[in-house]
């Protein structure tokens, strides 16, 4: 039975020294911590006379013969007391009946994580201690030395930076048994971004940049541009799959998802851009053939482009390909007046090389704008 059974609640002081945080799992949403848990209370039944006021120290074999607080870890998945070479339990009894009970424990507990800003996120986790059988009328848990009751060894984590450790306390209510004192070991974790920059962000940026190379490849080089576009699309798909497999299946969008899928969209649009260029080139050639602007011996597979980049030397342009100064301006002629939307569309259809020219500026500027907005939102 507890000391003072049937009387007032017995106060039990707690202090904790965190030895290490062994692991943090995003997939299982838990953490593993090794700590020294120390209990302080007074049991006058164990008082003994002493002229020197020297305490007596015992190992874990005495625990089964005396009352000790039944503290447990709320939301714990697994826990154990270290037993090499003996159980890591120490009991120290003072002449006035004051008792120190220390135990070395490793516990794996739940941490409800929010991944909406992953991997630029900050996680708040806590380890909760509570008496299992004794409510606040029988046992009062408190931090023995206030905020100084929680001490930590110097710890370095691979993916996180520990911003803060602090204790707190509160009450927990159970409808069938009443109110219980509960103590909290709170810690704030800030994720290191460098690993994800190397493994996710930099490769993604390079794939997007690589997809833009096709804008400088001649539009007649179909195998080169199609192969480049498909390769970058498949590589982006692999990166997205790899990141998703290492994360829990949450029902909301993460910050890394926004970046990856937006980058994937840029890569996909670069493929669609070439499809548009190829289609417009076909229409342009057909129109010129119908209007007699190209010689009947013209071979489209030889001429690389009519965009000023390069003309095949075997092509002899007939006089009909040159515009008469007295003729009205054709669709591709630069006009002084502002063109309408329809005229701009017709200009692109008749001069498909302009799509590549505009894409060389539009895609990089759009991606730069996206990165500016993205990093300003999630880095703050």
PDB file of N, CA and C in Angstrom, residues 209-219 221 225 228 273 307 309 356-364:
ATOM      1  N   UNK A 209      15.572  22.368 -65.666  1.00  0.00           N
ATOM      2  CA  UNK A 209      16.498  23.085 -66.549  1.00  0.00           C
ATOM      3  C   UNK A 209      16.840  22.250 -67.780  1.00  0.00           C
ATOM      4  N   UNK A 210      17.021  20.946 -67.577  1.00  0.00           N
ATOM      5  CA  UNK A 210      17.352  20.079 -68.703  1.00  0.00           C
ATOM      6  C   UNK A 210      16.212  20.030 -69.721  1.00  0.00           C
ATOM      7  N   UNK A 211      14.986  20.086 -69.237  1.00  0.00           N
ATOM      8  CA  UNK A 211      13.853  20.049 -70.174  1.00  0.00           C
ATOM      9  C   UNK A 211      13.814  21.286 -71.065  1.00  0.00           C
ATOM     10  N   UNK A 212      14.407  22.395 -70.612  1.00  0.00           N
ATOM     11  CA  UNK A 212      14.407  23.625 -71.415  1.00  0.00           C
ATOM     12  C   UNK A 212      15.441  23.585 -72.536  1.00  0.00           C
ATOM     13  N   UNK A 213      16.368  22.640 -72.478  1.00  0.00           N
ATOM     14  CA  UNK A 213      17.368  22.538 -73.541  1.00  0.00           C
ATOM     15  C   UNK A 213      16.688  22.298 -74.884  1.00  0.00           C
ATOM     16  N   UNK A 214      15.550  21.630 -74.860  1.00  0.00           N
ATOM     17  CA  UNK A 214      14.857  21.330 -76.111  1.00  0.00           C
ATOM     18  C   UNK A 214      14.427  22.593 -76.847  1.00  0.00           C
ATOM     19  N   UNK A 215      14.290  23.724 -76.157  1.00  0.00           N
ATOM     20  CA  UNK A 215      13.893  24.962 -76.824  1.00  0.00           C
ATOM     21  C   UNK A 215      14.981  25.468 -77.774  1.00  0.00           C
ATOM     22  N   UNK A 216      16.234  25.034 -77.549  1.00  0.00           N
ATOM     23  CA  UNK A 216      17.349  25.450 -78.403  1.00  0.00           C
ATOM     24  C   UNK A 216      17.711  24.381 -79.442  1.00  0.00           C
ATOM     25  N   UNK A 217      17.044  23.242 -79.393  1.00  0.00           N
ATOM     26  CA  UNK A 217      17.255  22.203 -80.398  1.00  0.00           C
ATOM     27  C   UNK A 217      16.287  22.455 -81.561  1.00  0.00           C
ATOM     28  N   UNK A 218      16.782  22.292 -82.775  1.00  0.00           N
ATOM     29  CA  UNK A 218      15.957  22.587 -83.931  1.00  0.00           C
ATOM     30  C   UNK A 218      14.680  21.765 -83.924  1.00  0.00           C
ATOM     31  N   UNK A 219      13.612  22.393 -84.359  1.00  0.00           N
ATOM     32  CA  UNK A 219      12.305  21.754 -84.277  1.00  0.00           C
ATOM     33  C   UNK A 219      12.184  20.551 -85.199  1.00  0.00           C
ATOM     34  N   UNK A 221      14.492  18.273 -85.426  1.00  0.00           N
ATOM     35  CA  UNK A 221      15.197  17.154 -84.777  1.00  0.00           C
ATOM     36  C   UNK A 221      14.234  16.443 -83.835  1.00  0.00           C
ATOM     37  N   UNK A 225      14.420  15.879 -79.508  1.00  0.00           N
ATOM     38  CA  UNK A 225      13.537  16.624 -78.614  1.00  0.00           C
ATOM     39  C   UNK A 225      12.551  15.707 -77.886  1.00  0.00           C
ATOM     40  N   UNK A 228      14.520  13.697 -75.179  1.00  0.00           N
ATOM     41  CA  UNK A 228      14.842  14.561 -74.043  1.00  0.00           C
ATOM     42  C   UNK A 228      13.609  14.809 -73.187  1.00  0.00           C
ATOM     43  N   UNK A 273       4.898  21.766 -75.389  1.00  0.00           N
ATOM     44  CA  UNK A 273       5.338  22.893 -76.207  1.00  0.00           C
ATOM     45  C   UNK A 273       5.899  22.411 -77.537  1.00  0.00           C
ATOM     46  N   UNK A 307      13.426  29.794 -89.663  1.00  0.00           N
ATOM     47  CA  UNK A 307      13.422  30.759 -88.559  1.00  0.00           C
ATOM     48  C   UNK A 307      14.699  31.572 -88.502  1.00  0.00           C
ATOM     49  N   UNK A 309      17.669  30.374 -88.369  1.00  0.00           N
ATOM     50  CA  UNK A 309      18.760  29.635 -87.749  1.00  0.00           C
ATOM     51  C   UNK A 309      19.645  28.986 -88.795  1.00  0.00           C
ATOM     52  N   UNK A 356       9.119  28.580 -79.759  1.00  0.00           N
ATOM     53  CA  UNK A 356      10.383  28.275 -79.075  1.00  0.00           C
ATOM     54  C   UNK A 356      11.039  29.542 -78.545  1.00  0.00           C
ATOM     55  N   UNK A 357      10.996  30.605 -79.327  1.00  0.00           N
ATOM     56  CA  UNK A 357      11.635  31.859 -78.907  1.00  0.00           C
ATOM     57  C   UNK A 357      10.982  32.411 -77.650  1.00  0.00           C
ATOM     58  N   UNK A 358       9.646  32.403 -77.607  1.00  0.00           N
ATOM     59  CA  UNK A 358       8.939  32.890 -76.416  1.00  0.00           C
ATOM     60  C   UNK A 358       9.142  31.947 -75.222  1.00  0.00           C
ATOM     61  N   UNK A 359       9.199  30.651 -75.493  1.00  0.00           N
ATOM     62  CA  UNK A 359       9.364  29.676 -74.405  1.00  0.00           C
ATOM     63  C   UNK A 359      10.708  29.835 -73.711  1.00  0.00           C
ATOM     64  N   UNK A 360      11.740  30.246 -74.462  1.00  0.00           N
ATOM     65  CA  UNK A 360      13.057  30.434 -73.855  1.00  0.00           C
ATOM     66  C   UNK A 360      13.050  31.499 -72.768  1.00  0.00           C
ATOM     67  N   UNK A 361      12.121  32.405 -72.847  1.00  0.00           N
ATOM     68  CA  UNK A 361      11.998  33.449 -71.817  1.00  0.00           C
ATOM     69  C   UNK A 361      10.889  33.146 -70.828  1.00  0.00           C
ATOM     70  N   UNK A 362       9.755  32.643 -71.326  1.00  0.00           N
ATOM     71  CA  UNK A 362       8.584  32.467 -70.470  1.00  0.00           C
ATOM     72  C   UNK A 362       8.805  31.371 -69.419  1.00  0.00           C
ATOM     73  N   UNK A 363       9.367  30.244 -69.821  1.00  0.00           N
ATOM     74  CA  UNK A 363       9.543  29.137 -68.880  1.00  0.00           C
ATOM     75  C   UNK A 363      10.516  29.488 -67.747  1.00  0.00           C
ATOM     76  N   UNK A 364      11.728  29.990 -68.027  1.00  0.00           N
ATOM     77  CA  UNK A 364      12.629  30.345 -66.918  1.00  0.00           C
ATOM     78  C   UNK A 364      12.070  31.425 -65.996  1.00  0.00           C
TER      79      UNK A 364
END
